[in-house]
């Protein structure tokens, strides 16, 4: 997967704000994270990448009118419950277009979500405790990057099978 410029996207007919555009930007975020930036830059690229993943997942949930549990079982803040509910809605779906996001990709999505949550917590912590978490976050980032090609392929296929590639995300 190569970094695609906005000009190249336009040549290929990829319109800003569409599922196809979000997928290309998502891919670009991963490519940037792999260029060995500083830890904070890498974390930010992966944080943005997960935000795009989730935006696409939420669009798929809305398109397929899937129920989304507003109160998953875990005790956590509202943001974490929302992220968990998004993944749970995809996991529990029987939509054939979304089958690509279940199976081996589901735990990868959960790991990516965990990285994002831990990274956000890390950014809030400027103490020695935060630095103690850094090796764990580095390993989580490596795992996210390793699983990303499968996540990306599954997302792209789910969007394509759902007929949404050129549709705008709301």
XYZ file of C-alpha atoms in Angstrom:
170
model
C 0.000 0.000 0.000
C 1.471 3.318 -1.051
C 0.789 6.812 0.182
C -1.744 8.333 -2.242
C -1.801 12.095 -2.782
C -5.035 14.087 -3.070
C -4.205 14.738 -6.749
C -3.881 10.995 -7.420
C -7.169 10.379 -5.587
C -8.899 12.956 -7.784
C -7.499 11.317 -10.931
C -8.949 8.007 -9.765
C -12.347 9.598 -9.143
C -12.142 9.386 -5.354
C -14.257 12.215 -3.961
C -13.422 13.847 -0.634
C -15.725 12.765 2.190
C -16.652 9.421 0.634
C -15.981 5.962 2.016
C -13.350 5.461 -0.694
C -11.627 8.696 0.309
C -11.645 7.743 3.995
C -10.115 4.376 3.128
C -7.291 6.074 1.195
C -6.641 8.552 4.015
C -6.698 5.665 6.477
C -4.061 3.904 4.408
C -1.969 7.089 4.292
C -2.058 7.344 8.112
C -0.643 3.846 8.398
C 2.068 4.574 5.837
C 3.081 7.672 7.811
C 3.226 5.687 11.059
C 5.584 3.152 9.466
C 8.146 5.801 8.461
C 9.600 5.641 11.965
C 8.475 9.021 13.280
C 8.805 9.871 16.962
C 6.743 7.764 19.341
C 4.186 10.557 19.821
C 3.840 11.141 16.052
C 3.444 7.418 15.416
C 0.842 7.201 18.161
C -1.026 10.156 16.710
C -1.065 8.645 13.203
C -2.426 5.369 14.566
C -4.912 7.254 16.747
C -6.220 9.044 13.645
C -6.213 5.766 11.704
C -8.426 4.148 14.331
C -10.750 7.173 14.266
C -11.178 6.632 10.507
C -11.705 2.897 11.013
C -14.405 3.624 13.545
C -16.004 6.290 11.344
C -16.295 3.734 8.539
C -17.647 1.085 10.928
C -20.291 3.493 12.248
C -21.270 4.336 8.659
C -21.667 0.627 7.904
C -23.753 0.157 11.060
C -26.033 3.035 10.038
C -26.286 1.836 6.431
C -27.289 -1.670 7.493
C -29.496 -0.309 10.305
C -27.811 -2.499 12.892
C -28.827 -2.183 16.521
C -26.116 -0.708 18.685
C -26.112 -1.350 22.434
C -25.684 1.938 24.232
C -24.708 0.209 27.482
C -22.180 -2.593 27.010
C -21.439 -4.615 30.118
C -18.038 -3.142 30.977
C -17.552 -0.479 33.566
C -15.805 2.359 31.767
C -16.367 5.907 30.640
C -18.886 6.795 27.928
C -16.260 7.022 25.169
C -14.913 3.544 25.861
C -18.468 2.144 26.022
C -19.252 3.738 22.660
C -16.145 2.222 21.022
C -17.030 -1.162 22.482
C -20.648 -0.879 21.275
C -19.464 -0.178 17.713
C -17.339 -3.332 17.628
C -20.085 -5.378 19.302
C -22.662 -4.280 16.696
C -20.380 -5.456 13.867
C -19.565 -8.718 15.660
C -23.241 -9.531 16.290
C -24.383 -8.627 12.771
C -25.610 -11.310 10.420
C -25.143 -9.051 7.371
C -23.175 -10.959 4.748
C -21.549 -7.713 3.556
C -19.952 -7.343 6.980
C -18.655 -10.910 7.296
C -15.187 -9.628 6.369
C -15.083 -7.723 9.669
C -15.783 -10.780 11.804
C -13.588 -13.810 12.340
C -9.842 -13.120 12.564
C -10.277 -9.374 11.966
C -12.548 -8.841 15.005
C -9.780 -9.290 17.613
C -7.495 -7.063 15.527
C -10.134 -4.321 15.628
C -10.445 -4.794 19.397
C -6.649 -4.561 19.763
C -6.602 -1.382 17.663
C -9.338 0.072 19.880
C -7.343 -0.838 22.999
C -4.261 0.856 21.551
C -6.234 4.025 20.880
C -7.681 4.084 24.398
C -4.305 3.421 26.039
C -2.571 5.974 23.826
C -5.122 8.651 24.731
C -4.591 7.848 28.421
C -0.811 7.957 27.908
C -1.024 11.434 26.355
C -2.846 12.674 29.466
C -0.133 11.276 31.755
C 3.126 13.196 31.972
C 4.483 11.255 34.913
C 6.864 8.343 35.293
C 3.797 6.083 35.226
C 3.161 7.221 31.669
C 6.724 6.441 30.623
C 6.409 2.994 32.194
C 3.527 2.322 29.784
C 5.527 3.293 26.722
C 7.030 -0.169 25.945
C 3.551 -1.699 26.160
C 2.182 0.979 23.838
C 5.046 0.420 21.393
C 4.164 -3.294 21.295
C 0.469 -2.451 20.833
C 1.357 -0.066 17.988
C 3.440 -2.805 16.340
C 0.493 -5.184 16.640
C -1.887 -2.589 15.149
C 0.458 -2.022 12.200
C 0.879 -5.780 11.671
C -2.879 -6.391 11.632
C -3.689 -3.264 9.667
C -3.463 -4.797 6.164
C -6.127 -7.353 7.114
C -8.298 -4.703 8.779
C -7.948 -2.412 5.759
C -8.762 -5.201 3.305
C -11.792 -6.279 5.375
C -13.075 -2.692 5.670
C -12.603 -2.061 1.968
C -14.399 -5.280 1.060
C -17.277 -4.568 3.468
C -17.678 -1.066 2.011
C -17.489 -2.404 -1.555
C -19.979 -5.237 -0.911
C -22.309 -2.744 0.763
C -22.184 -0.566 -2.375
C -20.916 2.464 -0.460
C -17.480 3.190 -1.947
C -18.575 6.433 -3.678
C -21.126 7.403 -1.013
C -20.477 10.209 1.426
C -19.972 9.417 5.081
C -22.375 11.329 7.316
